[in-house]
């Protein structure tokens, strides 16, 4: 065979192989289309169409009077099915739509938007993400009026893909208490986590189709299962008290450059928490709500002298000691089982009564009393703490509650000094909330109740779950003991370590606490300061605890650091609660019946009247509102108003003038009687709480 024939054979064989391969391809196509077509179509559909979750809208967290503390706001992404609109609608609206998209999003020119939409329509694509940027509900409503989009989903092809975002209307106020959610809309900490089951609702599902570009388009074929919205939870938080507490705490921790601080304000009779603030120090030196020290493990520590209250109650219940009994504390230093206990006062208190020992927080006196009455009976003392409800968790509604640690005689670390040291607040671990619950029991006639922060969970106006404070102990002590310790707590403020916060308008009862911090097994010169108590002492309505950890500077004791914060909060609560306090009576100077009644008012008006009546009057550098000082048939004018952020003194004014001044300061005015103002419920010169009420009495 010559070379030419050989090449021809090879070519024919190659053509034959190509022909056979082509037949095989055609055969395979035929087999796939006709024999296996249904199988592959089904598999393709499974890849592009499936059921997906439709997230439920998370419930709201609201305050005691209905203010939103946390809510879910809807946001949307704008997409389009360009194949839906008919030719007339599409041609008329495309240019305007492209222009509006460009102006709003500012990421593409109108020509680029127009080209993208045109290309998608020519390719018969069913889904085009116009812009992935989120828009809010108001913007969505605006876009629904734009060309093509205004025709709606079924005629214009517009698709608004909704997603919810969590929003706290009061920003940083109580953020750690309220908590936050993760990207899966699940609560992580705080109330968001503790009540996640109620808030989360139940997810639905719907059929979605995967479109070119990776997006998913809902098919709305009638098979969707709608989601069930989460329940709202109503808290006990009073947003005004929360603001007051957090503001006072912030000033204190920044002033003292403390490690952290926390405050809880609770209603005595109900156990409802009205304010809970936590501020921890950040690396940059600022403060924020990073951890719940009120409830959690990091806030559990030696309580210090606030623990002398349960110790005193155990002593009174176990023995026949009286507040008037004497104790010789000597020079304020006492050696016991090889350890030394000191009083804070240099040189000691000498011979004092039991009442004074509590008021001045004498460590030496308490160690001596525990030695005399509980030596050899340590278990008996622990049994009292058990009975009081101090050794078990409160069962608080929020996750992460710290378990109290009370050392027992069988513990390996129990020593010969453990019992007396426990009595003054060492070698135990308690959370601030647990200490407050016990102090609240004393204010509540001995009944210890579980603090609560959520009253109910509801959907719209229907309550699904309601919560009340559980009674932990019907009576923590006898009536005799209760009377004694209440007087002791009042004495702490009247004459003792907290006398700096005493005031004449209402009584405070409470106890200061200062404990050295334990580091590496040794007590250091760093302190944990606190003040726990209630007010008004004669008819308690609120209890409160303030903790400032690790204050810097020369003021490092509870009386100097924590107690002033308590008083600031109590003052503002007292000022805004008209039912809690008596009206302050203004001092009035005696007047001669022969001289016209002139007290206070608008300067120009009063001066005009006096000049018309021939009454001598004078004054320098006067403001718009003045008070009259009558002397020898002559009037000297003095300026009346306080600073802008202080409560004005309107005593002596007519109702018209008083209303004008008070309402311009942002106060809500209630009044009774006729004539001139003789008393006002908020003391002049105190800081104004915006939106608070003031009552004036006229006579």
Coordinates of C-alpha atoms in Angstrom, one line a residue, residues 214-430:
X214 CA -27.4 34.0 43.9
X215 CA -30.5 35.8 45.2
X216 CA -33.7 34.0 46.4
X217 CA -37.1 35.1 45.2
X218 CA -40.2 34.2 47.2
X219 CA -42.7 32.3 45.0
X220 CA -45.9 33.0 47.0
X221 CA -47.6 29.9 45.8
X222 CA -50.0 29.6 48.8
X223 CA -47.9 26.9 50.5
X224 CA -46.2 29.4 52.9
X225 CA -46.6 29.1 56.7
X226 CA -46.7 32.6 58.2
X227 CA -44.4 33.3 61.2
X228 CA -45.9 33.9 64.7
X229 CA -44.7 37.2 66.2
X230 CA -42.9 37.1 69.5
X231 CA -44.5 38.1 72.7
X232 CA -43.9 41.5 74.2
X233 CA -42.5 41.5 77.8
X234 CA -43.4 44.3 80.1
X235 CA -40.6 45.0 82.6
X236 CA -40.9 46.8 86.0
X237 CA -38.2 49.4 84.9
X238 CA -39.2 53.0 85.4
X239 CA -37.3 54.8 82.7
X240 CA -37.1 58.0 84.6
X241 CA -35.7 56.3 87.7
X242 CA -33.3 54.4 85.5
X243 CA -32.0 57.6 84.0
X244 CA -31.6 59.1 87.5
X245 CA -29.8 56.1 88.8
X246 CA -27.5 55.6 85.9
X247 CA -26.6 59.3 85.8
X248 CA -25.7 59.4 89.5
X249 CA -23.7 56.2 89.2
X250 CA -21.8 57.5 86.1
X251 CA -20.7 60.7 88.0
X252 CA -19.6 58.6 91.0
X253 CA -17.5 56.1 89.1
X254 CA -15.8 58.7 86.9
X255 CA -15.2 61.0 89.9
X256 CA -13.6 58.1 91.9
X257 CA -12.1 56.3 88.9
X258 CA -13.5 53.1 90.2
X259 CA -13.2 49.6 88.7
X260 CA -17.0 49.4 88.4
X261 CA -20.2 50.5 90.0
X262 CA -23.8 49.3 90.2
X263 CA -27.2 50.4 91.5
X264 CA -30.5 48.8 92.0
X265 CA -33.7 50.6 93.1
X266 CA -36.6 48.3 94.2
X267 CA -40.2 48.9 95.3
X268 CA -40.5 47.6 98.8
X269 CA -44.0 46.1 98.8
X270 CA -43.8 44.4 95.4
X271 CA -40.2 43.5 94.8
X272 CA -40.3 45.2 91.4
X273 CA -37.0 46.5 90.3
X274 CA -37.4 50.1 89.1
X275 CA -33.8 50.8 88.0
X276 CA -30.7 48.6 87.5
X277 CA -27.5 50.2 86.3
X278 CA -24.1 48.7 85.8
X279 CA -21.0 50.6 84.7
X280 CA -17.6 49.0 84.2
X281 CA -14.3 50.7 83.3
X282 CA -13.1 50.3 79.7
X283 CA -9.5 50.1 78.5
X284 CA -9.7 53.7 77.3
X285 CA -10.7 54.9 80.8
X286 CA -14.4 55.5 80.0
X287 CA -17.4 53.6 81.4
X288 CA -20.1 51.5 79.8
X289 CA -22.6 48.7 80.7
X290 CA -20.3 45.7 79.9
X291 CA -21.4 43.3 82.6
X292 CA -24.3 42.9 85.1
X293 CA -22.5 43.2 88.4
X294 CA -25.8 43.4 90.3
X295 CA -26.6 39.8 89.4
X296 CA -23.6 38.0 88.0
X297 CA -20.6 36.2 89.3
X298 CA -18.2 39.1 88.8
X299 CA -20.3 41.2 91.2
X300 CA -20.3 38.5 93.9
X301 CA -17.8 39.4 96.7
X302 CA -17.2 40.0 100.4
X303 CA -20.2 42.2 101.2
X304 CA -18.4 44.1 104.0
X305 CA -20.3 45.8 106.8
X306 CA -23.7 45.6 105.1
X307 CA -23.6 42.0 106.3
X308 CA -23.6 43.2 109.9
X309 CA -27.4 43.5 109.6
X310 CA -28.1 39.8 109.4
X311 CA -25.4 39.2 112.0
X312 CA -27.1 41.7 114.4
X313 CA -30.5 40.0 113.7
X314 CA -29.0 36.6 114.6
X315 CA -27.6 38.0 117.8
X316 CA -30.9 39.6 118.8
X317 CA -32.9 36.5 118.0
X318 CA -30.5 34.1 119.8
X319 CA -29.8 36.2 122.9
X320 CA -31.4 38.7 125.2
X321 CA -29.0 41.5 124.4
X322 CA -30.5 45.0 124.3
X323 CA -29.5 48.0 122.2
X324 CA -28.5 49.8 125.4
X325 CA -26.1 47.1 126.6
X326 CA -22.5 48.2 126.8
X327 CA -19.4 46.9 125.0
X328 CA -15.9 48.0 125.8
X329 CA -14.0 48.2 122.5
X330 CA -10.9 49.6 124.0
X331 CA -8.6 51.4 121.6
X332 CA -10.2 49.9 118.5
X333 CA -7.9 46.9 118.1
X334 CA -8.8 43.3 119.1
X335 CA -6.6 40.2 118.8
X336 CA -8.6 37.0 118.3
X337 CA -7.1 33.6 117.7
X338 CA -3.9 35.1 116.4
X339 CA -5.6 37.6 114.0
X340 CA -6.1 41.3 114.6
X341 CA -9.4 43.1 113.9
X342 CA -9.4 46.9 113.8
X343 CA -12.0 49.7 113.9
X344 CA -11.8 52.4 111.2
X345 CA -11.6 55.2 113.9
X346 CA -8.1 55.8 115.1
X347 CA -8.0 55.1 118.9
X348 CA -11.2 53.2 118.8
X349 CA -14.7 54.0 120.2
X350 CA -14.0 52.9 123.8
X351 CA -17.1 51.9 125.8
X352 CA -20.2 52.1 123.5
X353 CA -23.7 50.6 123.4
X354 CA -24.8 47.9 121.0
X355 CA -26.8 50.6 119.2
X356 CA -23.7 52.7 118.8
X357 CA -21.7 49.7 117.7
X358 CA -24.1 49.2 114.8
X359 CA -24.4 52.9 114.0
X360 CA -20.6 53.4 113.9
X361 CA -20.0 50.0 112.3
X362 CA -17.5 48.8 115.0
X363 CA -15.8 45.7 113.8
X364 CA -14.3 45.1 117.3
X365 CA -17.7 45.2 118.9
X366 CA -19.2 42.6 116.5
X367 CA -16.2 40.3 116.9
X368 CA -16.6 40.5 120.7
X369 CA -20.4 39.9 120.5
X370 CA -19.9 36.9 118.2
X371 CA -17.2 35.5 120.6
X372 CA -19.5 35.9 123.6
X373 CA -22.7 34.5 122.1
X374 CA -21.8 32.1 119.2
X375 CA -18.4 30.7 120.2
X376 CA -18.7 26.9 119.9
X377 CA -22.1 27.4 118.1
X378 CA -20.9 28.3 114.6
X379 CA -23.5 26.0 113.0
X380 CA -26.3 27.9 114.9
X381 CA -25.2 31.1 113.3
X382 CA -25.2 29.4 109.8
X383 CA -28.7 28.1 110.5
X384 CA -29.9 31.7 111.0
X385 CA -28.4 32.7 107.6
X386 CA -30.1 29.7 106.1
X387 CA -33.4 30.7 107.6
X388 CA -33.0 34.3 106.5
X389 CA -32.8 33.0 102.8
X390 CA -29.2 34.3 102.4
X391 CA -27.6 31.0 101.4
X392 CA -29.7 30.0 98.4
X393 CA -30.1 31.7 95.0
X394 CA -33.1 34.1 94.7
X395 CA -34.3 32.4 91.5
X396 CA -34.1 35.8 89.8
X397 CA -35.7 36.0 86.3
X398 CA -32.5 36.9 84.6
X399 CA -29.9 34.3 83.5
X400 CA -26.5 34.2 85.2
X401 CA -27.5 34.8 88.8
X402 CA -24.6 34.3 91.2
X403 CA -24.9 31.6 93.8
X404 CA -24.2 33.0 97.3
X405 CA -21.2 31.5 99.1
X406 CA -21.5 31.1 102.8
X407 CA -18.7 29.2 104.5
X408 CA -19.7 26.3 106.8
X409 CA -17.8 24.6 109.7
X410 CA -17.2 21.5 107.6
X411 CA -15.4 23.4 104.9
X412 CA -11.6 22.8 104.6
X413 CA -10.9 26.6 104.8
X414 CA -12.9 27.1 108.0
X415 CA -10.6 28.4 110.8
X416 CA -10.7 29.8 114.3
X417 CA -11.4 33.3 113.0
X418 CA -13.9 32.5 110.3
X419 CA -17.1 33.0 112.4
X420 CA -16.3 36.5 113.7
X421 CA -14.9 37.6 110.4
X422 CA -18.1 36.4 108.6
X423 CA -20.1 38.5 111.0
X424 CA -18.5 41.7 109.8
X425 CA -18.8 40.7 106.1
X426 CA -15.7 38.7 105.2
X427 CA -15.1 35.1 104.1
X428 CA -18.5 35.1 102.3
X429 CA -19.6 36.0 98.8
X430 CA -22.8 37.7 98.0

